[in-house]
XYZ file of C-alpha atoms in Angstrom:
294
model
C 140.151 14.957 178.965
C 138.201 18.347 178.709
C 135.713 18.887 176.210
C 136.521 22.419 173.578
C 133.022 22.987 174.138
C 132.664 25.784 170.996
C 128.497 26.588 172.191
C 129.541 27.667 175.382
C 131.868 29.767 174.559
C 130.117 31.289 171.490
C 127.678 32.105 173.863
C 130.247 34.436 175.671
C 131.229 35.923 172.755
C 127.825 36.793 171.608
C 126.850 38.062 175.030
C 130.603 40.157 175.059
C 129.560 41.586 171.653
C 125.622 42.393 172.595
C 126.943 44.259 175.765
C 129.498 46.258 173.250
C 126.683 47.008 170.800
C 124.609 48.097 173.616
C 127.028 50.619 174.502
C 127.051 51.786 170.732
C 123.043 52.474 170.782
C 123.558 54.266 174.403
C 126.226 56.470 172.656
C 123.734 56.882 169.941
C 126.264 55.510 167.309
C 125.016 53.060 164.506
C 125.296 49.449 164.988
C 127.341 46.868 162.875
C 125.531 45.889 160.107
C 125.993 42.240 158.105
C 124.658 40.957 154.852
C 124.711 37.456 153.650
C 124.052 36.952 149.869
C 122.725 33.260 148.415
C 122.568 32.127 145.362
C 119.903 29.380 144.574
C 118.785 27.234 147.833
C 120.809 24.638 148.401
C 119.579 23.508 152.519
C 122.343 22.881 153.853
C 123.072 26.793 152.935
C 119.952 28.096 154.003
C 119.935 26.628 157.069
C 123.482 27.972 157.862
C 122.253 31.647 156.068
C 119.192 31.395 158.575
C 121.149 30.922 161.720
C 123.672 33.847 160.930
C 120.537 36.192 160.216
C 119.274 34.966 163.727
C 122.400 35.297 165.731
C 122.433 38.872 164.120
C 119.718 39.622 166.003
C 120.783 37.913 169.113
C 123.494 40.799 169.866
C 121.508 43.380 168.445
C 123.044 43.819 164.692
C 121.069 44.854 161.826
C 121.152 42.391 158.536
C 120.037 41.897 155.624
C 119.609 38.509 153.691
C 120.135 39.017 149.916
C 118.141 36.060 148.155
C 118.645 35.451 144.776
C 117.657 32.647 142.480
C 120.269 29.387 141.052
C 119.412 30.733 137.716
C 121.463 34.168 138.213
C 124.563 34.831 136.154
C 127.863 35.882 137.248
C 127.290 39.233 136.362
C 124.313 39.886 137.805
C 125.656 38.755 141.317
C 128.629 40.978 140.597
C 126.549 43.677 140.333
C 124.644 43.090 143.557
C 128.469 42.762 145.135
C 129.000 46.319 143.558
C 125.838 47.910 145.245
C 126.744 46.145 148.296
C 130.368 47.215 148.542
C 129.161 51.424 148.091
C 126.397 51.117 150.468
C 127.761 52.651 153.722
C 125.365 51.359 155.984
C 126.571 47.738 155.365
C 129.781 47.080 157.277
C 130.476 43.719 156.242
C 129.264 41.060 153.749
C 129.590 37.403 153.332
C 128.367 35.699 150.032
C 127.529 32.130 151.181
C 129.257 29.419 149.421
C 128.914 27.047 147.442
C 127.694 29.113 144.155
C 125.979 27.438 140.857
C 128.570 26.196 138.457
C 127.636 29.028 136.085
C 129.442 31.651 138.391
C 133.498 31.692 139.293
C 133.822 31.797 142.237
C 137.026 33.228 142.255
C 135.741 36.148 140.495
C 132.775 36.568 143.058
C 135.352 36.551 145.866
C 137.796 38.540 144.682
C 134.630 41.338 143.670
C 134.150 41.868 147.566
C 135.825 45.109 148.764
C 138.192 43.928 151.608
C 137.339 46.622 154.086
C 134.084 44.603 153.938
C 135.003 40.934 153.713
C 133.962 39.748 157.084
C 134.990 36.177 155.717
C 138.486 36.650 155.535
C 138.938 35.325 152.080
C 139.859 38.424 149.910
C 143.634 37.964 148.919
C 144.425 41.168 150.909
C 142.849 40.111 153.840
C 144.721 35.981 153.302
C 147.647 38.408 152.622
C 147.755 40.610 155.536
C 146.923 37.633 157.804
C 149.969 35.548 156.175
C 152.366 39.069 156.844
C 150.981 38.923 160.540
C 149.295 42.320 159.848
C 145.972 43.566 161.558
C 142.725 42.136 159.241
C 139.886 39.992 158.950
C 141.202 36.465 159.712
C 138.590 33.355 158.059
C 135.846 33.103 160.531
C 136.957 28.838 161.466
C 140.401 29.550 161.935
C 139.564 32.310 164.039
C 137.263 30.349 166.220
C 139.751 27.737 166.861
C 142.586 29.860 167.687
C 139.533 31.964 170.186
C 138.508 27.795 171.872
C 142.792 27.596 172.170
C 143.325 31.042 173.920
C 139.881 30.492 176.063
C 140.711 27.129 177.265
C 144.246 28.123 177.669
C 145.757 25.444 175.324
C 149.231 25.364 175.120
C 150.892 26.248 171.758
C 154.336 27.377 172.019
C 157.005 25.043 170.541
C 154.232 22.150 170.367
C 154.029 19.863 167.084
C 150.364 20.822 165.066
C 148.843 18.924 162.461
C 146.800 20.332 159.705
C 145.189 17.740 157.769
C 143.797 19.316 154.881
C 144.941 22.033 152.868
C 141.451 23.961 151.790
C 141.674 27.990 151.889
C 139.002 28.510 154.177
C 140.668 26.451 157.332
C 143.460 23.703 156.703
C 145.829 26.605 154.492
C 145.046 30.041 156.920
C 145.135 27.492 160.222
C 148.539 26.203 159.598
C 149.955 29.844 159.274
C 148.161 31.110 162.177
C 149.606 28.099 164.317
C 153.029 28.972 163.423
C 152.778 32.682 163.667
C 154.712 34.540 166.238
C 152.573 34.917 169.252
C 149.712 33.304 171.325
C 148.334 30.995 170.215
C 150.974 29.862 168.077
C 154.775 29.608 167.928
C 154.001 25.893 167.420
C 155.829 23.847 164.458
C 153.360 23.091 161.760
C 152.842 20.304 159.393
C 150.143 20.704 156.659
C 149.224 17.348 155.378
C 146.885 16.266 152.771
C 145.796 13.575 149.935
C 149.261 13.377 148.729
C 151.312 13.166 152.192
C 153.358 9.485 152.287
C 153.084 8.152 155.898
C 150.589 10.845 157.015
C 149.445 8.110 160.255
C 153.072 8.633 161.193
C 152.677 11.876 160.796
C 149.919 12.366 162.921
C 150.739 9.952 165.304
C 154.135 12.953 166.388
C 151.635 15.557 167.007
C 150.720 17.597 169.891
C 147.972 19.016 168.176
C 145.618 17.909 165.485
C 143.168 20.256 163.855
C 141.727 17.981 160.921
C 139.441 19.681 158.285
C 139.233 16.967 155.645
C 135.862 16.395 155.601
C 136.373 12.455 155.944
C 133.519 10.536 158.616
C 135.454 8.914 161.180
C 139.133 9.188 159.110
C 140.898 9.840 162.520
C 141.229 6.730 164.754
C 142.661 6.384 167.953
C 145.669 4.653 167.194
C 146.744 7.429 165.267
C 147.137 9.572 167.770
C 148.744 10.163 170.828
C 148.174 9.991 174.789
C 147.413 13.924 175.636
C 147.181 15.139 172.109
C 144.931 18.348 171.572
C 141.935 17.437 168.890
C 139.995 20.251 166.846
C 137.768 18.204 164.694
C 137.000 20.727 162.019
C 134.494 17.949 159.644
C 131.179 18.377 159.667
C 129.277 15.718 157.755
C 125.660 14.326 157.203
C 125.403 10.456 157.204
C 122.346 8.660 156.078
C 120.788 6.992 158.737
C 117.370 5.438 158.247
C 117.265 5.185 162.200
C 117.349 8.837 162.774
C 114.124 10.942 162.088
C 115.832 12.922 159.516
C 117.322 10.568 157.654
C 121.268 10.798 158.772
C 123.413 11.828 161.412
C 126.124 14.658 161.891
C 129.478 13.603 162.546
C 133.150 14.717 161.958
C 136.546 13.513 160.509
C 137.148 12.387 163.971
C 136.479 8.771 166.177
C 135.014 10.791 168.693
C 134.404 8.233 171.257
C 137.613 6.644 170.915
C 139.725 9.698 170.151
C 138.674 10.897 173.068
C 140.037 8.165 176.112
C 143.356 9.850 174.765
C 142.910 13.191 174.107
C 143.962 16.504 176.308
C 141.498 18.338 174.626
C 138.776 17.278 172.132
C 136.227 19.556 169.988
C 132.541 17.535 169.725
C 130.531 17.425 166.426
C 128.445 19.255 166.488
C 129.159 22.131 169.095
C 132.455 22.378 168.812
C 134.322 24.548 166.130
C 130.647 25.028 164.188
C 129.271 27.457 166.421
C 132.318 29.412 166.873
C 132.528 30.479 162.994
C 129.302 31.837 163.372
C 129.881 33.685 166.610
C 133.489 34.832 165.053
C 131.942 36.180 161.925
C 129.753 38.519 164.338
C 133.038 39.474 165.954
C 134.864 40.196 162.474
C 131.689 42.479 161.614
C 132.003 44.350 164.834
C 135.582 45.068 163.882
C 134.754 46.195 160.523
C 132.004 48.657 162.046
C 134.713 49.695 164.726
C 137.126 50.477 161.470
C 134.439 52.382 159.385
C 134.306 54.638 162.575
C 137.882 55.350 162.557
C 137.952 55.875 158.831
C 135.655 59.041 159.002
């Protein structure tokens, strides 16, 4: 069994992408440049907001962290999209989610000029990833299909698993694993809360990327000897043992799981840190793109 291990090899990518933006400063070009918007502070946001700001300045990116309070209204945040979409010194922004239940989030999304949507979830960008074209792909999915290609993870003609059907990984993962290409060319099943005889289901797979959100819902007897895990869950568990009051774990029996498995992702370091280091990637691209444009 070898361990997906996603903060080792976000670490590369940062340190690939620093080296690249050193070259840009050399050349005396401008660097990438990513804001994050939030809306009210939820911690669990913050904390995440705070760590993209930071790795910004690990590779040598300028951001900007756009703070504004729970009580905003919709239109006020689509006006802060607006001035962030015609400022040309901002290649991409991300506007952190969840949002207060005042503002549609469908609206917010679908405000964010794609050229600049460094999440991936603009219905251009879902599109052109769906039609196999050249875009933004969702930071996760991208991650996990960068751990696959890294460790080499065979793909072609294999049986993957998508448990869960969200739009940010279970719905733009299960078309990326059965795209033409590396990785992919596998045969995809997307299962959710509806599928009858999902253990059976999972229990035929060669790979298994679960992004339910369930503690622990994967056991060991559901899958099988050799199978490939990406355990895509991420979720805090009171504890009164631990100092802060819970543990993190994910939708899979790690400890278990993992006297079977090929290839496992740990929670946390695992897929986590690769959305992060992808999302640097995606801005670089979109910085690489303005260039081109002009």
């Amino acid at each position: 069994m070898e361990i997906l291990d996603g903060k080792k090899v976000s670490n590369q990518i940062k340190e690939e992408i620093a080296a690249e933006v050193a070259k840009m400063r050399e050349r005396g070009e401008k660097v990438p440049h990513l804001a994050a918007v939030i809306v009210g502070n939820d911690g669990a946001s913050l904390t995440y907001v705070g760590s993209k700001v930071r790795s910004c300045e690990k590779v040598g990116f300028e951001s900007t962290l756009v703070q504004l309070p729970s009580t905003t209204s919709e239109q006020e945040l689509l006006n802060k999209i607006e001035e962030l979409n015609e400022d040309d010194d901002i290649d991409g922004f991300i506007v952190q989610l969840p949002l207060p239940e005042q503002i549609n989030t469908q609206r917010v999304l679908l405000a964010v000029d794609p050229d600049k949507d460094v999440d991936g979830f603009h219905p251009t960008n879902f599109g052109k990833m769906a039609l196999d074209m050249s875009t933004f792909i969702p930071a996760t999915p991208f991650g996990i299909l960068e751990l696959l290609e890294r460790y080499k993870v065979e793909t072609k003609g294999k049986h993957t698993v998508v448990i869960g059907r969200s739009h940010i990984v279970g719905r733009p993962m299960s078309i990326l694993m059965g795209r033409k290409g590396w990785p992919g060319n596998s045969t995809v099943t997307l299962t959710h809360s509806h599928t009858k005889n999902i253990t059976q289901i999972i229990s035929q797979a060669d790979i298994v990327i679960s992004a339910l959100g369930v503690p622990n819902f994967l056991k060991a007897e559901m899958v099988k000897d050799d199978a490939v895990i990406i355990d895509v869950g991420i979720t805090r568990v009171p504890d009164d043992t631990k100092e802060k009051g819970y543990y993190i774990t994910g939708d899979v029996d790690f400890e278990n799981v993992s006297k079977k498995a090929s290839y496992i992702t740990p929670v946390p370091g695992g897929v986590g840190p690769m959305t992060i280091a992808m999302l640097l990637k995606n801005t670089l691209l979109a910085r690489e793109r303005h260039r081109s444009q002009k």
